[in-house]
CSV table of C-alpha atoms in Angstrom, one decimal:
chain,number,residue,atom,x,y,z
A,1,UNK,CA,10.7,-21.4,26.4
A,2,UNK,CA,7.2,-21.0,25.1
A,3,UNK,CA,4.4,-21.2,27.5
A,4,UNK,CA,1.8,-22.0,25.4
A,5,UNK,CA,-1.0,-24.7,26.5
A,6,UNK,CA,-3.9,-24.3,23.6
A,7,UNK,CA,-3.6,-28.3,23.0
A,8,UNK,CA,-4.1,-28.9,19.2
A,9,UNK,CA,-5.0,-25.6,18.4
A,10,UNK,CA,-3.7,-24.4,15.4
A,11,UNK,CA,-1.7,-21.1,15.3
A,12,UNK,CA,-3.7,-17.8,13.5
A,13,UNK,CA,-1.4,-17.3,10.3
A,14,UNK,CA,-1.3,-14.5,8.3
A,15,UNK,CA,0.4,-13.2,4.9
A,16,UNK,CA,1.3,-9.6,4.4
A,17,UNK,CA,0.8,-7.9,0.7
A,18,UNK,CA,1.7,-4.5,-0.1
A,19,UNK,CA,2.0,-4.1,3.7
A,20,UNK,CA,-1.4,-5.3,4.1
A,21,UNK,CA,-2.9,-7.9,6.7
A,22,UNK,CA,-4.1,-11.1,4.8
A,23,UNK,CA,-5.6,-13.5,7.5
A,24,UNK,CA,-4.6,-17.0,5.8
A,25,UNK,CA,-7.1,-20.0,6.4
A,26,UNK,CA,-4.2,-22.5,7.1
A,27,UNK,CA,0.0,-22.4,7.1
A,28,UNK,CA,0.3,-23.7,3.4
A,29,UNK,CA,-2.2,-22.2,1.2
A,30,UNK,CA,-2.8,-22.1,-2.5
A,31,UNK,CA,-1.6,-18.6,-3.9
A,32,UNK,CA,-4.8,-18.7,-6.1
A,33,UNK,CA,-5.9,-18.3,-2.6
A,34,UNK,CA,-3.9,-15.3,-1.5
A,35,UNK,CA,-4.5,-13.5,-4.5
A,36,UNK,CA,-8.4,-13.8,-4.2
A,37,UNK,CA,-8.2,-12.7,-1.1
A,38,UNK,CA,-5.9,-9.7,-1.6
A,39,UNK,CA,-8.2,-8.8,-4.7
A,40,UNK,CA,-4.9,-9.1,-6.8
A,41,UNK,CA,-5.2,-7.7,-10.6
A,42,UNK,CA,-4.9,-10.7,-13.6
A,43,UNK,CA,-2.0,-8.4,-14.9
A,44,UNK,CA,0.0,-8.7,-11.3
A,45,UNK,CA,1.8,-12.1,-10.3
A,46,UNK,CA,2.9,-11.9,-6.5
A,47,UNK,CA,6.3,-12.0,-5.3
A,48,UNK,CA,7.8,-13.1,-1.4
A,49,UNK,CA,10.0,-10.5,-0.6
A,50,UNK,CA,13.5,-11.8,0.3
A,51,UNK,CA,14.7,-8.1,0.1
A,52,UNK,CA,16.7,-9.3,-3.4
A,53,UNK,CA,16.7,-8.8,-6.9
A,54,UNK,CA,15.8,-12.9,-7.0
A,55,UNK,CA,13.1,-12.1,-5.1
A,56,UNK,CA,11.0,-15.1,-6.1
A,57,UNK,CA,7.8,-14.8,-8.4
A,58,UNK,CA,5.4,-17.4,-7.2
A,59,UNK,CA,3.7,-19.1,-10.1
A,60,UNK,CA,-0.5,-18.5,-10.1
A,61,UNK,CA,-0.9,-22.6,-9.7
A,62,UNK,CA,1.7,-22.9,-7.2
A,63,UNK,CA,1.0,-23.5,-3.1
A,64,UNK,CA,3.0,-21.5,-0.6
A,65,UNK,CA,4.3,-22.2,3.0
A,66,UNK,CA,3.8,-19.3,5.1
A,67,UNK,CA,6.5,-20.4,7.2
A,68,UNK,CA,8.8,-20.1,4.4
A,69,UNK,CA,7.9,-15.9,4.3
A,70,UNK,CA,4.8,-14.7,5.0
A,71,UNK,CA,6.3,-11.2,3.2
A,72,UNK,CA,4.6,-10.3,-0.2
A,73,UNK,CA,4.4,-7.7,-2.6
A,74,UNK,CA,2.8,-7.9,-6.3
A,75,UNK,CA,4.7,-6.6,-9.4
A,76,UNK,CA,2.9,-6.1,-12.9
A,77,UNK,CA,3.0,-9.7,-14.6
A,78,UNK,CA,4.9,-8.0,-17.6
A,79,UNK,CA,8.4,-7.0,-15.3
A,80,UNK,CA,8.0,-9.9,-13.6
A,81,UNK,CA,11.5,-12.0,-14.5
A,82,UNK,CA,11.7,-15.6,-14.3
A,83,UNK,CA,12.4,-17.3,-11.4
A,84,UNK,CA,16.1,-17.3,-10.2
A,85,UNK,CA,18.1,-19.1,-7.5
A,86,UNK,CA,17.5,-16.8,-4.0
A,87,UNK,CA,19.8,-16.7,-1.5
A,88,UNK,CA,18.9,-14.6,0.4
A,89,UNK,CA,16.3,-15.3,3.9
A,90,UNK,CA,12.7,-14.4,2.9
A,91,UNK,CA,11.2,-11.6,5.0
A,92,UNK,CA,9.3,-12.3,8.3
A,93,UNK,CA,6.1,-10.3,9.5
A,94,UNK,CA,4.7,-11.0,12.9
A,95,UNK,CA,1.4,-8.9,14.0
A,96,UNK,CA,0.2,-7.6,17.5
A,97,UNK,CA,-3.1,-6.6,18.0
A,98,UNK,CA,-3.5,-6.3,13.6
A,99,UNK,CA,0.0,-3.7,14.0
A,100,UNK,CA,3.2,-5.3,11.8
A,101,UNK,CA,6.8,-5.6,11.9
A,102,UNK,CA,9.0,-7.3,9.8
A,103,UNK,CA,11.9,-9.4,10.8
A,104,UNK,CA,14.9,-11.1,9.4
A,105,UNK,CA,15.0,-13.4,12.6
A,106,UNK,CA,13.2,-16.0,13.0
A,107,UNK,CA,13.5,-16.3,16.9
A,108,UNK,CA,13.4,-13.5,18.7
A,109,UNK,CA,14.1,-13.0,22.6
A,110,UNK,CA,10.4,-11.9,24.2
A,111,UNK,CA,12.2,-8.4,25.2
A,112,UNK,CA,13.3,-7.9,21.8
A,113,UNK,CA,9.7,-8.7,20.4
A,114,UNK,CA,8.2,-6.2,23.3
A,115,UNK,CA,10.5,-3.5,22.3
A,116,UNK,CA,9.9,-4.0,18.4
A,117,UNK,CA,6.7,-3.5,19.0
A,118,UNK,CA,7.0,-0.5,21.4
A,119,UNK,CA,4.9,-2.8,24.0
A,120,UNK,CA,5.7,-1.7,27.5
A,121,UNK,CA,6.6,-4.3,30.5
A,122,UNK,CA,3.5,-5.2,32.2
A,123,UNK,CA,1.5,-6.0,29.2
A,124,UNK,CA,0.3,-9.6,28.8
A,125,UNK,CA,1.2,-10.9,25.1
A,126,UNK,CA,-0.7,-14.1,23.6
A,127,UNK,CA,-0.1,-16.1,21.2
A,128,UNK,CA,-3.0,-16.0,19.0
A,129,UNK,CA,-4.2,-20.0,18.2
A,130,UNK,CA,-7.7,-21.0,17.1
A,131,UNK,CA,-8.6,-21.6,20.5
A,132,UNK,CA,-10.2,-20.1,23.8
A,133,UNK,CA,-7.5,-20.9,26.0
A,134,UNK,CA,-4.5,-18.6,25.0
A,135,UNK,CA,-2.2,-18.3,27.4
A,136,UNK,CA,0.2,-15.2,28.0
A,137,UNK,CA,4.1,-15.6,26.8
A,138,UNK,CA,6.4,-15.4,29.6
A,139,UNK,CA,9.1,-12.5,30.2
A,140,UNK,CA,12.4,-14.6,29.3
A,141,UNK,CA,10.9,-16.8,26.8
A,142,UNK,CA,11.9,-17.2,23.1
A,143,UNK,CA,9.4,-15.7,20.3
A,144,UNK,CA,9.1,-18.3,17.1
A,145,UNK,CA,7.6,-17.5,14.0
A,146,UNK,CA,7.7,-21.1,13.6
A,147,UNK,CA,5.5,-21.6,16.4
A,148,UNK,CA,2.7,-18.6,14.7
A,149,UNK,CA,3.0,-15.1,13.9
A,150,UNK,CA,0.0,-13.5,15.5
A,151,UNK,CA,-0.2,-12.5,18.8
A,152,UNK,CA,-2.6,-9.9,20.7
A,153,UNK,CA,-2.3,-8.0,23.9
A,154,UNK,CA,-4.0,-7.1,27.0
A,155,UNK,CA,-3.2,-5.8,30.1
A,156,UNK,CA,-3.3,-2.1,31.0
A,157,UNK,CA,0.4,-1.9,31.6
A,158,UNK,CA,1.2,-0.8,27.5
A,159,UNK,CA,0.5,2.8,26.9
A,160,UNK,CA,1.6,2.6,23.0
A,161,UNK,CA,2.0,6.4,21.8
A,162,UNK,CA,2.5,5.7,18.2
A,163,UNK,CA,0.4,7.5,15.7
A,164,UNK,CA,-1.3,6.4,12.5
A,165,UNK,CA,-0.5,7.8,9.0
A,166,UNK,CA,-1.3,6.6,5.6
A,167,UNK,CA,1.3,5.8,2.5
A,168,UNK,CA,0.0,4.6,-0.4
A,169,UNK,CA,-3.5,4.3,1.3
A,170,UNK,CA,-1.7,1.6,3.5
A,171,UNK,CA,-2.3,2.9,7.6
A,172,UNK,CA,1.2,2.2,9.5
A,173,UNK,CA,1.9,3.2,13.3
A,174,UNK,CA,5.0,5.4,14.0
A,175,UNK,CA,6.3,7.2,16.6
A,176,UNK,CA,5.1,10.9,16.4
A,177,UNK,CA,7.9,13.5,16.1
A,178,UNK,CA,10.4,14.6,13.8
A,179,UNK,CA,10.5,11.7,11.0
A,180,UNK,CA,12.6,12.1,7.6
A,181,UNK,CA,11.4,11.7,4.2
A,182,UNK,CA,13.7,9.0,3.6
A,183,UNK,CA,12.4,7.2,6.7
A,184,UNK,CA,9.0,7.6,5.3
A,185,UNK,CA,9.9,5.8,2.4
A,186,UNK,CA,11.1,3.0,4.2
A,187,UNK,CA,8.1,2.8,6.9
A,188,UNK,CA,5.5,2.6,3.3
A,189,UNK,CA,7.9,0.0,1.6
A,190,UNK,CA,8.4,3.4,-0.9
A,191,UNK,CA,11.1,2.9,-3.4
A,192,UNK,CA,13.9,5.9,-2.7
A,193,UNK,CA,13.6,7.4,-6.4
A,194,UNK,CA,10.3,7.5,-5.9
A,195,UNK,CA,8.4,11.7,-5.4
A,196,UNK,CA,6.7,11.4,-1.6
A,197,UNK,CA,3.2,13.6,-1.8
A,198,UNK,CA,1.7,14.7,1.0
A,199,UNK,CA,-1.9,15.2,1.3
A,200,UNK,CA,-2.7,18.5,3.7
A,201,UNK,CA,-7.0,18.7,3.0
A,202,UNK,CA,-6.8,17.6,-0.8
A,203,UNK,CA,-3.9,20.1,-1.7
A,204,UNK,CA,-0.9,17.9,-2.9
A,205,UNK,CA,3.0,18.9,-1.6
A,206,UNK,CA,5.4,17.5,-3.1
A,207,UNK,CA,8.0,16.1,-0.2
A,208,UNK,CA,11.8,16.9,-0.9
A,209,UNK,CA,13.9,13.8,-0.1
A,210,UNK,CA,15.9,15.2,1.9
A,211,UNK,CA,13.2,16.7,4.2
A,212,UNK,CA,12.3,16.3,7.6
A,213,UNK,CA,8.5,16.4,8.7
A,214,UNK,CA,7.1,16.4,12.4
A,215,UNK,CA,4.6,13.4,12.5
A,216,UNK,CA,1.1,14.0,14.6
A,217,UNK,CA,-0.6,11.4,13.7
A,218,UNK,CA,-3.2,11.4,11.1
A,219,UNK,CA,-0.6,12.4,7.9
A,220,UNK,CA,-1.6,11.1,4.6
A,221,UNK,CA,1.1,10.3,1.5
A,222,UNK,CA,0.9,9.6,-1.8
A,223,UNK,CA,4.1,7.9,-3.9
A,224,UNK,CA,4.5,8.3,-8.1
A,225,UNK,CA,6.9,7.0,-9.8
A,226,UNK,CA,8.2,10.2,-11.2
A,227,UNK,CA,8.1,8.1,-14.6
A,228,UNK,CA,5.5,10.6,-16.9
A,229,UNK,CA,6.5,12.2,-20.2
A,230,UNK,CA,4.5,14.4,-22.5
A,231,UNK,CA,3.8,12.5,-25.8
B,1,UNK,CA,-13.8,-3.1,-14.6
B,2,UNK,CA,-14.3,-3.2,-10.6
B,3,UNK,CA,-10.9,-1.5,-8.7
B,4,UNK,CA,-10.0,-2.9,-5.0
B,5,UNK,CA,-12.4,-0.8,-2.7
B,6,UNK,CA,-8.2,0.1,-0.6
B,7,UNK,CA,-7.8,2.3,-3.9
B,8,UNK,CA,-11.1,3.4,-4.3
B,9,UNK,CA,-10.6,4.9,-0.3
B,10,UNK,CA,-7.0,5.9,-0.9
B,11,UNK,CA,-8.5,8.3,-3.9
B,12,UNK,CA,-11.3,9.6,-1.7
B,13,UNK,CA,-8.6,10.7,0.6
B,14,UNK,CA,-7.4,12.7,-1.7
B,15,UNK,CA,-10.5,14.1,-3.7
B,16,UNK,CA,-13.5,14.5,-1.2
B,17,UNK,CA,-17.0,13.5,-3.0
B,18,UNK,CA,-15.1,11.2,-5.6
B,19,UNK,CA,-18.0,9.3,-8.0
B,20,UNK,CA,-17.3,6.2,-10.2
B,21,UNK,CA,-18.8,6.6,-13.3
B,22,UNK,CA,-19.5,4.3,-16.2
B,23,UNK,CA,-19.7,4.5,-20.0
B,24,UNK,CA,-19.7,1.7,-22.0
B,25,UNK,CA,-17.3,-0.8,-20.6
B,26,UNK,CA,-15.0,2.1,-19.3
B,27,UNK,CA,-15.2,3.1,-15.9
B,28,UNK,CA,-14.3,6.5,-14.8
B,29,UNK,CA,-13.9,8.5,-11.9
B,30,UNK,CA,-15.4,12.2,-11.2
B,31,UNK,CA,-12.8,14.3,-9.4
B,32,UNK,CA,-15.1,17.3,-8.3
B,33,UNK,CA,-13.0,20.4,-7.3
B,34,UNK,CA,-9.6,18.8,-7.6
B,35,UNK,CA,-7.0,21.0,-6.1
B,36,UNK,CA,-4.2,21.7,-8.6
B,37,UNK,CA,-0.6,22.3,-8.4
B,38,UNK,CA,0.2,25.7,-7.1
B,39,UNK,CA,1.1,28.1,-9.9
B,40,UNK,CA,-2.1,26.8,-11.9
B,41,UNK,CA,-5.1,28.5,-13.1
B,42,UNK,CA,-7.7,27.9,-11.4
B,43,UNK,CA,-6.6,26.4,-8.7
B,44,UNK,CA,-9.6,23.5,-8.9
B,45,UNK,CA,-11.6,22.2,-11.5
B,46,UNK,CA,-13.6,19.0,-11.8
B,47,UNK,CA,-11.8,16.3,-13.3
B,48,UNK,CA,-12.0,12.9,-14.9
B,49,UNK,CA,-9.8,9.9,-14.7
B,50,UNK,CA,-10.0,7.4,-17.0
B,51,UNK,CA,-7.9,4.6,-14.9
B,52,UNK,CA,-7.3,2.3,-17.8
B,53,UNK,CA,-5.4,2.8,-21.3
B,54,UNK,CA,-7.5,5.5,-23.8
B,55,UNK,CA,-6.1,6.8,-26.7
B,56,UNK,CA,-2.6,5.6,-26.4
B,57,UNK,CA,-2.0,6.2,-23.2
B,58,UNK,CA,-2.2,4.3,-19.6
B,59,UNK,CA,-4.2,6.6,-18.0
B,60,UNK,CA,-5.7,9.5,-18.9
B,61,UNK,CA,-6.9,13.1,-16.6
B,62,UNK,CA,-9.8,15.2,-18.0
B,63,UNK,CA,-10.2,18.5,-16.9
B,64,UNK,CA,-13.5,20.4,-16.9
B,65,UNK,CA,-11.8,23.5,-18.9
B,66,UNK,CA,-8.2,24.0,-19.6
B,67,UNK,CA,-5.9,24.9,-17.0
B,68,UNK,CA,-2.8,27.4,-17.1
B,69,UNK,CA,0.2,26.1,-15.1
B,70,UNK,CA,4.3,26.5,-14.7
B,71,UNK,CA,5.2,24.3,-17.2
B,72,UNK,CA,3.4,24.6,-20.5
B,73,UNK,CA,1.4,21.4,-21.6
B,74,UNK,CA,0.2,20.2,-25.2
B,75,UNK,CA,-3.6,20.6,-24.1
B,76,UNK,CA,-4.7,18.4,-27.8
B,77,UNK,CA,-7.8,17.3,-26.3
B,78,UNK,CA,-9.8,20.4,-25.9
B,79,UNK,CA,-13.7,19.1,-26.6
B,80,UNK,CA,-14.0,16.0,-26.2
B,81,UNK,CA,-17.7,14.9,-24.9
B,82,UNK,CA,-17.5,11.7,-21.9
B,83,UNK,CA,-20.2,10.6,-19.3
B,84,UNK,CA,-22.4,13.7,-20.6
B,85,UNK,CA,-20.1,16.5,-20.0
B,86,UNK,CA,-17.0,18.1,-22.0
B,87,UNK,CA,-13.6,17.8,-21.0
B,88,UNK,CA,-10.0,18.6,-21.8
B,89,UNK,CA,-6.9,17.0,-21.8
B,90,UNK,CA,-3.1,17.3,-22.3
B,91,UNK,CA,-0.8,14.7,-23.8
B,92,UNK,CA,1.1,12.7,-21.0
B,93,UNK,CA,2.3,9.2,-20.6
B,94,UNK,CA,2.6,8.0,-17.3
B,95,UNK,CA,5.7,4.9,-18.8
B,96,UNK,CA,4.0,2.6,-16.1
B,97,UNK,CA,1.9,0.4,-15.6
B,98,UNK,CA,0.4,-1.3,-12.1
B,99,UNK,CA,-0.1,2.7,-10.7
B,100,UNK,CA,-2.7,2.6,-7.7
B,101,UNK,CA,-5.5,5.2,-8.7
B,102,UNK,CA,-4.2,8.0,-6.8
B,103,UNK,CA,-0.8,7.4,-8.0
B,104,UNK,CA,-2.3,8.2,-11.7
B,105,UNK,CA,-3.8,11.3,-10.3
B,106,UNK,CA,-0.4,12.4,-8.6
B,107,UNK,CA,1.9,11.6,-11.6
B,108,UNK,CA,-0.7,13.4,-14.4
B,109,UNK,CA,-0.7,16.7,-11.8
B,110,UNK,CA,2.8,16.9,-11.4
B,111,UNK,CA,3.0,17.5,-14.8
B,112,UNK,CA,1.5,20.8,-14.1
B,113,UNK,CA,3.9,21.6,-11.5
């Protein structure tokens, strides 16, 4: 049950690049589109993330359905393979209040959603639709990405005690306390061969992978490839 | 050459007082007082990185003088004059391309490491 009443209003859409917020003008857009407005490099095609090796490489002309995946990445044009069969689900990001999660689900329960975003109970959620007259999900009702990704709070009921830190010069929200390496990784989309830098007032350590770090809030990382040779 | 303002930020993070610079077509970014790798002597020098492929390489880091460190580098650029001042350089290949700018400042200083 969605208890949603902005008439013809169309739901807010978005597309997430390199874990970054890309406000879409409309649900099926032109990726000439998404690419000007991500300020994608020539050299880079763009990819929708199915969390495959067949993750599929979305030709420059072509036009894309957000509600097919609204998950993105960009890979240099030159690695970029050409297209395969994918199985696999593409990757779903909803957004509340400009904060993302992904999902594999489509549907989600609204206590699920709550919880995923570390929203407390007493918190009014909205469905965010091109329209003055949001009206607040209801506890017990079913969260579709179908039916728009985009939602915003308000309500003092939600005291949300994540933190900010940076990866890749990409802010994320996590919960502050003892966070792994590895986790880190995986928060800033980081592949797990990759060296983890962190940056403490413009002096750069080096991260070991199996480390553990106590988040604050406010912690800056840099990845590398670890790929550099002398010549 | 224009670089998304996200990497531009993301570099300033990391080097304070960061200044694009351009000669010719090239542009370049000043790295005043860039902290080194511990073990290296001194410990910060200005630098200059030259974001897109120079000589050979992808990327390439200038340093204001040369710079002793743990692992011994082939420092072959030792005068060489860019954006009115003299820098040096050691040979290194970062094998990738599609780096964010502070990536290419990470992966040429943990050669010194």
């Amino acid at each position: 049950m969605t208890t949603q009443s902005s008439l013809n209003a169309a739901p807010r859409r978005f597309a997430l690049i390199n874990d970054r917020i890309i406000t879409a003008p409309k649900q099926v857009v032109p990726v000439s589109v998404l690419r000007a407005l991500a300020s994608i490099a020539a050299d880079q095609v763009l990819v929708r993330d199915h969390g495959s090796p067949n993750d599929v490489v979305l030709d420059d002309r072509a036009t894309v359905d957000l509600n097919d995946g609204n998950v993105f990445y960009t890979r240099a044009r030159c690695e970029a393979t050409p297209p395969a069969a994918c199985g696999s689900p593409a990757k779903l990001a909803f957004a509340v209040d400009d904060t993302f999660e992904l999902s594999t689900a489509a549907e989600l329960p609204f206590e699920a959603f709550m919880a995923l975003f570390g929203l407390e109970a007493g918190k009014q959620l909205f469905r965010d639709f091109e329209s003055p007259n949001d009206q607040p999900m209801a506890a017990g009702s079913v969260i579709r990405f179908h039916d728009g990704p985009v939602f915003y709070t308000r309500g003092d009921g939600h005291v949300d005690k994540r933190v900010k830190i940076t990866i890749d010069g990409v802010k994320h929200k996590v919960a502050p306390g003892k966070t792994s390496v590895a986790d880190i990784k995986k928060i800033g989309n980081v592949p797990l061969a990759d060296e983890l830098i962190q940056n403490i007032g413009g002096k750069l350590t080096p991260l070991a992978d199996d480390a553990t770090l106590c988040i604050a809030g406010g912690e800056e990382f840099v990845s590398h490839p670890r790929c550099g040779a002398s010549s | 050459m224009s670089f998304p303002p996200d990497q531009i930020a993301e570099l300033q993070a990391l080097v304070p007082g960061v200044m694009a610079c351009q000669e010719g077509v090239v542009t370049y970014f000043l790295l005043p007082g860039l902290q080194l790798p511990a073990g290296c002597t001194p410990s910060k020098v200005d630098a200059l990185l030259c974001p897109t492929p120079r000589d050979g390489y992808e990327s390439r880091l200038f340093f204001s003088q040369l710079v002793t460190s743990t692992s011994a580098r082939n420092w072959h650029v030792t005068n060489t004059r860019i954006v009115d001042r003299q820098w040096c350089a050691f040979s290194w290949k970062t094998n990738k391309t599609g780096l964010r700018l502070a990536q290419m400042v990470v992966e040429h200083l943990c050669a010194l490491k």
